[in-house]
Every structure is written in C-alpha cells, then in structure tokens.
Amino acid sequence: MALAFNPEIWAAELKVALETVQVFASPLVVNRNFEGEISGPGDTVHITSIADPTIRDYTAHTDITVDDVDDAEETLTVDQAKYFAFEVDDLEKRFALAGGIAISESARRAAYKLRSVVDTRVATQAAADADIQVPEQTLASASDAYDLLVDLSVALDENDVPEAGRFAVVSPAIHGLLLRDDRFVGAGTQSAVLANGLVGQAAGFTVVKSNNLANGPGAGAGKSVIAGNNNAITYAEALTEIEAARMEKRFADLAKGLLVYGSQVIRPEQLAAADVIVG
C-alpha cells in the first residue's frame, strides 16, 4: 500500500499546525521579517539598523551640522536543525486509524513537539538577553499578578519602548491568578486560550501563556515572565525537507521532515524579564 498523502500537501498541513501552536515564535512575540531569505541550515541574514539622528540647537545665520547616516549590522544565523520521522504500519491503517487520519494526527503531534523545542530556545534567549531584569519576587495573590504586568509596562515606558506591539508571556500559574482579578476578566478578556497561547489583553500588553518559559535565575526556582515589543526578537524558520517513502523491510509508510530555524535578540532594550514565584 503506497503512502496515501502528497508530501507537499502534508508540508502545508504541518506548517499550518506549527503556526497555530507557536507562542514565542509567533508574530505576537517576534518579528519574522527576514524569513523569506533563508533556505537551509547555515544560512545567515544580515540585519541593518539605522542609528538615531542627533538633535541639536539651531542658531540663526549659522551653518547646521549634517550627520552621516550611521548603521549597525547584526547577523541572524540559522543554526538550529530539528527533524522528525515516523512510520504508519499497514495494520494500523487497517484496524486502528484510516491512513489519512493517522497522518494528520502524527502531523499535529510533530508540530507540537517542534513548537516546544523552538519556543523553549527563544524563551531562554529572551530571558537571558533582556536589558531590563526584574529581581526575584513572589506573587501571592491575583492583585500581585496584575500589578506585575503594570510594573513591567512602566519599566518599558521608562525605556522608551513603543507601545504598539507589546506582549507579555506568562506561565499557566500566573494566568490562573490573573483570571481571579476583575481588572483582567472584567475588561472583556478572553478566559479561553486562543491560537498561539493568546489569553487576552492587560496593562497595555497582548498576554499569552506558555509552559516553555525559562527558569528564573534566582534561588527560589521561579519562572521568567517575558515582556517587550515584538520588534525586539527576530526569528526565521523553513521546512526544508518533507519526504514520504515506503519502508524497505516493513509493511509500513515512512514520513520525515526537517525544520531549520534561528533567532536573535536585536533590540534587548525593548525586552524585560521578571523572575517570579507563585505561592
């Protein structure tokens, strides 16, 4: 029995599944402006940023100073490559799941596994590279959780971080506290998790939740809360290979895929990381 799916169609299905479940690699948290420039492992993307112009006093009848346009360059390296491979036995197709259902379910599971690996890396990178580091603290109430978001918002304001595109990624435990605060729920915030972990709006943030937040650096085994602007991190990925084949020594179909990706904190001054214990 030959494989009952088209690799191109299956790749598109997997891509949709990935985009639905990603949190840290979603446009809510990162920008993916350079994704079209990669094709495989080892690719590099040169990211050019323009320095701010100098503001000077003007004096009548005096020549003005003209600045050069200074730029800075960072490199996004596609240095991560992850693969999956699974088989669907002919008996499983016959007695358990129809071939198409088995493939779709396996695609969904592969997407969740890849998401977790990718999000964990980006989350760890964001927590380590954020310029604004909030010391370890304990949240004992719903009010504490909401006040933390307010404090993070103020910290970003004081760092002149643009308000449009702000996000906050919280743990499920912190989300649970927020659901007990009328300022969060009473504002019409969704109580259900939508695509990409989106759970609502609060304190000027699009709030998303994730199980892949990095552990805080403090001694209390807290979790990081990451807040910032989605211009701060750039991310790029490509599903470079999706293959389907008949297994030579088994009555089974084989499907495998390769995902390459890279991420870079390009504006650390637009990120804040708080070390938080819920208890």
Coordinates of C-alpha atoms in Angstrom, one line a residue:
M1 CA 0.0 0.0 0.0
A2 CA 1.6 3.3 -1.1
L3 CA 1.5 6.4 1.0
A4 CA -1.9 8.0 0.8
F5 CA -0.8 11.6 1.0
N6 CA 1.1 14.1 -1.0
P7 CA 4.3 15.4 0.7
E8 CA 3.6 19.0 -0.5
I9 CA 0.1 19.0 0.9
W10 CA 1.3 17.4 4.1
A11 CA 4.0 20.0 4.5
A12 CA 1.4 22.7 4.2
E13 CA -0.7 21.0 6.8
L14 CA 2.2 20.8 9.2
K15 CA 3.1 24.4 8.6
V16 CA -0.5 25.5 9.5
A17 CA -0.3 23.3 12.6
L18 CA 3.0 24.9 13.6
E19 CA 1.7 28.5 13.1
T20 CA -1.3 27.7 15.2
V21 CA 0.5 26.4 18.3
Q22 CA 3.6 28.6 18.4
V23 CA 3.9 31.1 21.2
F24 CA 7.4 32.5 21.3
A25 CA 7.9 32.1 17.6
S26 CA 4.6 33.7 16.7
P27 CA 4.2 37.2 15.4
L28 CA 2.7 38.2 18.7
V29 CA 6.2 37.9 20.3
V30 CA 8.7 38.0 17.5
N31 CA 9.1 39.6 14.1
R32 CA 9.7 37.3 11.1
N33 CA 10.7 40.0 8.6
F34 CA 13.6 38.0 7.2
E35 CA 12.1 34.6 6.9
G36 CA 12.0 34.6 3.2
E37 CA 15.8 35.0 3.0
I38 CA 16.6 31.5 4.3
S39 CA 16.6 28.2 2.6
G40 CA 18.6 25.8 4.7
P41 CA 21.0 25.2 7.7
G42 CA 23.9 27.6 8.0
D43 CA 22.2 30.4 6.1
T44 CA 22.9 33.9 7.6
V45 CA 20.8 37.0 7.3
H46 CA 22.4 40.5 7.7
I47 CA 20.1 42.8 9.6
T48 CA 20.9 46.5 9.2
S49 CA 19.6 49.1 11.6
I50 CA 19.9 52.8 11.3
A51 CA 21.3 54.9 14.2
D52 CA 19.2 57.7 15.6
P53 CA 20.0 61.2 14.3
T54 CA 21.4 63.8 16.7
I55 CA 19.1 66.6 17.8
R56 CA 20.9 70.0 18.1
D57 CA 20.2 73.6 18.9
Y58 CA 19.6 75.9 15.9
T59 CA 21.2 79.3 15.8
A60 CA 20.1 81.8 13.1
H61 CA 22.7 82.6 10.4
T62 CA 24.9 79.7 11.4
D63 CA 25.6 76.6 9.3
I64 CA 24.0 73.5 10.5
T65 CA 25.8 70.2 11.2
V66 CA 24.9 67.4 8.8
D67 CA 25.3 63.9 10.1
D68 CA 26.2 60.8 8.1
V69 CA 23.6 58.0 8.1
D70 CA 25.2 55.6 10.5
D71 CA 24.1 52.0 10.5
A72 CA 24.8 48.9 12.6
E73 CA 24.6 45.3 11.4
E74 CA 23.6 42.1 13.2
T75 CA 23.6 38.6 11.9
L76 CA 20.7 36.2 12.2
T77 CA 22.2 32.7 11.8
V78 CA 20.0 29.7 11.0
D79 CA 22.0 27.5 13.3
Q80 CA 19.2 25.1 14.6
A81 CA 18.0 22.0 12.7
K82 CA 15.4 19.6 14.1
Y83 CA 13.8 16.6 12.4
F84 CA 11.0 14.1 12.9
A85 CA 10.4 10.7 11.4
F86 CA 7.6 8.3 11.9
E87 CA 6.1 5.2 10.4
V88 CA 2.4 4.2 9.9
D89 CA 2.1 0.4 9.8
D90 CA -0.4 -1.1 7.3
L91 CA -2.1 -2.9 10.1
E92 CA -2.6 0.3 12.0
K93 CA -4.2 1.8 8.9
R94 CA -6.5 -1.2 8.5
F95 CA -7.5 -1.9 12.1
A96 CA -7.0 1.4 14.0
L97 CA -7.0 4.6 12.0
A98 CA -7.6 5.4 8.4
G99 CA -4.3 6.3 6.7
G100 CA -5.3 10.0 6.3
I101 CA -6.4 10.3 10.0
A102 CA -3.2 8.7 11.2
I103 CA -1.0 11.0 9.1
S104 CA -3.0 14.1 10.2
E105 CA -2.7 13.1 13.9
S106 CA 1.0 12.4 13.5
A107 CA 1.5 15.8 11.8
R108 CA -0.3 17.5 14.7
R109 CA 1.9 15.8 17.3
A110 CA 5.0 16.6 15.3
A111 CA 4.0 20.3 15.2
Y112 CA 3.5 20.4 19.0
K113 CA 6.9 18.7 19.6
L114 CA 8.7 21.1 17.2
R115 CA 6.9 24.0 18.8
S116 CA 8.0 23.1 22.2
V117 CA 11.7 22.8 21.2
V118 CA 11.6 26.1 19.3
D119 CA 9.7 28.0 21.9
T120 CA 12.0 26.8 24.7
R121 CA 15.1 28.1 22.8
V122 CA 13.6 31.5 22.0
A123 CA 12.2 31.9 25.6
T124 CA 15.6 31.1 27.1
Q125 CA 17.3 33.5 24.7
A126 CA 14.9 36.3 25.5
A127 CA 15.2 35.9 29.3
A128 CA 19.0 35.9 29.1
D129 CA 19.4 38.9 26.7
A130 CA 16.7 41.2 28.1
D131 CA 18.2 44.5 29.2
I132 CA 15.5 45.0 31.9
Q133 CA 16.0 42.4 34.6
V134 CA 13.5 42.4 37.4
P135 CA 14.7 40.7 40.6
E136 CA 13.0 37.6 42.0
Q137 CA 9.6 38.2 43.6
T138 CA 6.7 36.2 44.9
L139 CA 3.2 36.6 43.7
A140 CA 0.8 35.7 46.5
S141 CA -2.5 37.0 45.0
A142 CA -4.4 37.9 41.8
S143 CA -3.6 41.5 42.6
D144 CA 0.1 40.8 42.7
A145 CA -0.1 39.2 39.2
Y146 CA -1.8 42.1 37.6
D147 CA 0.4 44.6 39.4
L148 CA 3.4 42.8 38.0
L149 CA 2.2 43.5 34.5
V150 CA 1.7 47.1 35.4
D151 CA 5.3 47.3 36.8
L152 CA 6.6 45.7 33.6
S153 CA 4.7 48.2 31.5
V154 CA 6.1 51.1 33.5
A155 CA 9.6 49.7 33.1
L156 CA 9.2 49.5 29.3
D157 CA 7.7 53.1 29.3
E158 CA 10.8 54.3 31.1
N159 CA 13.0 52.7 28.4
D160 CA 11.0 54.4 25.6
V161 CA 9.8 51.1 24.2
P162 CA 7.0 51.6 21.7
E163 CA 3.5 50.7 23.0
A164 CA 2.2 49.2 19.7
G165 CA 3.2 45.5 19.5
R166 CA 3.8 45.0 23.2
F167 CA 3.4 41.4 24.6
A168 CA 3.7 39.6 27.9
V169 CA 4.3 35.9 28.2
V170 CA 3.2 34.4 31.5
S171 CA 3.1 30.9 32.9
P172 CA -0.1 29.0 33.4
A173 CA 0.1 29.6 37.2
I174 CA 0.3 33.4 36.6
H175 CA -2.5 33.2 34.1
G176 CA -4.6 31.4 36.7
L177 CA -4.0 34.3 39.1
L178 CA -5.0 36.9 36.5
L179 CA -8.3 35.1 35.9
R180 CA -9.2 35.9 39.5
D181 CA -8.6 39.6 39.0
D182 CA -11.6 41.7 37.9
R183 CA -9.2 44.1 36.1
F184 CA -8.2 41.3 33.8
V185 CA -11.5 39.4 33.4
G186 CA -13.8 42.4 33.8
A187 CA -12.3 44.2 30.8
G188 CA -13.7 41.5 28.5
T189 CA -10.5 39.5 28.4
Q190 CA -10.9 36.0 27.0
S191 CA -10.9 33.3 29.6
A192 CA -10.1 30.6 27.0
V193 CA -6.7 30.0 25.3
L194 CA -6.9 31.0 21.6
A195 CA -4.3 30.3 18.9
N196 CA -0.7 30.9 19.8
G197 CA -1.5 30.8 23.5
L198 CA -3.3 34.2 23.4
V199 CA -5.3 34.7 26.6
G200 CA -6.2 38.4 26.5
Q201 CA -5.2 42.0 26.9
A202 CA -4.0 43.7 30.1
A203 CA -1.9 46.7 31.1
G204 CA -1.2 47.5 27.5
F205 CA 0.1 44.0 26.7
T206 CA -1.2 41.2 24.5
V207 CA -1.0 38.4 27.1
V208 CA 0.0 34.9 26.0
K209 CA 0.8 31.9 28.2
S210 CA 3.4 29.2 27.7
N211 CA 4.8 26.2 29.5
N212 CA 8.2 26.9 27.9
L213 CA 9.3 29.9 29.9
A214 CA 12.8 29.7 31.2
N215 CA 13.5 29.1 34.9
G216 CA 14.4 32.3 36.7
P217 CA 18.0 32.9 37.8
G218 CA 17.0 33.2 41.5
A219 CA 17.3 30.6 44.2
G220 CA 13.5 30.2 44.6
A221 CA 13.0 28.1 41.4
G222 CA 10.8 30.8 39.9
K223 CA 9.8 31.2 36.2
S224 CA 10.7 34.1 34.0
V225 CA 7.9 36.4 32.7
I226 CA 8.9 38.0 29.4
A227 CA 7.5 41.3 28.3
G228 CA 8.5 43.6 25.5
N229 CA 7.9 44.7 22.0
N230 CA 7.7 42.3 19.0
N231 CA 10.5 44.2 17.3
A232 CA 13.0 43.0 19.9
I233 CA 13.4 39.5 18.6
T234 CA 13.7 38.3 15.0
Y235 CA 13.0 34.7 14.1
A236 CA 13.2 32.8 10.8
E237 CA 12.3 29.2 10.0
A238 CA 11.9 26.9 7.0
L239 CA 10.6 23.4 6.5
T240 CA 13.3 22.4 4.1
E241 CA 12.5 18.8 3.6
I242 CA 9.3 16.8 3.7
E243 CA 9.6 13.3 2.4
A244 CA 7.4 10.2 2.1
A245 CA 8.5 6.7 1.3
R246 CA 7.7 3.1 1.6
M247 CA 9.8 1.3 4.2
E248 CA 12.0 -1.3 2.6
K249 CA 11.8 -4.0 5.3
R250 CA 8.4 -3.3 6.7
F251 CA 4.8 -3.1 5.6
A252 CA 4.7 0.5 6.6
D253 CA 4.8 4.0 5.3
L254 CA 7.6 6.5 6.4
A255 CA 7.2 10.2 6.7
K256 CA 10.0 12.6 7.8
G257 CA 10.7 16.3 7.9
L258 CA 13.4 18.8 8.6
L259 CA 12.9 22.2 10.2
V260 CA 15.7 24.7 10.3
Y261 CA 15.4 28.0 12.3
G262 CA 17.3 30.7 14.0
S263 CA 16.5 33.6 16.4
Q264 CA 18.3 36.7 17.5
V265 CA 17.6 39.4 20.1
I266 CA 18.3 42.5 18.1
R267 CA 16.8 45.2 20.4
P268 CA 17.5 44.0 24.0
E269 CA 16.5 47.4 25.4
Q270 CA 12.9 46.6 24.4
L271 CA 12.7 43.4 26.5
A272 CA 12.1 42.9 30.2
A273 CA 12.4 39.6 32.2
A274 CA 11.0 39.1 35.6
D275 CA 11.9 36.2 37.9
V276 CA 8.6 35.2 39.5
I277 CA 7.5 32.6 42.1
V278 CA 3.8 31.8 42.5
G279 CA 2.9 30.9 46.1

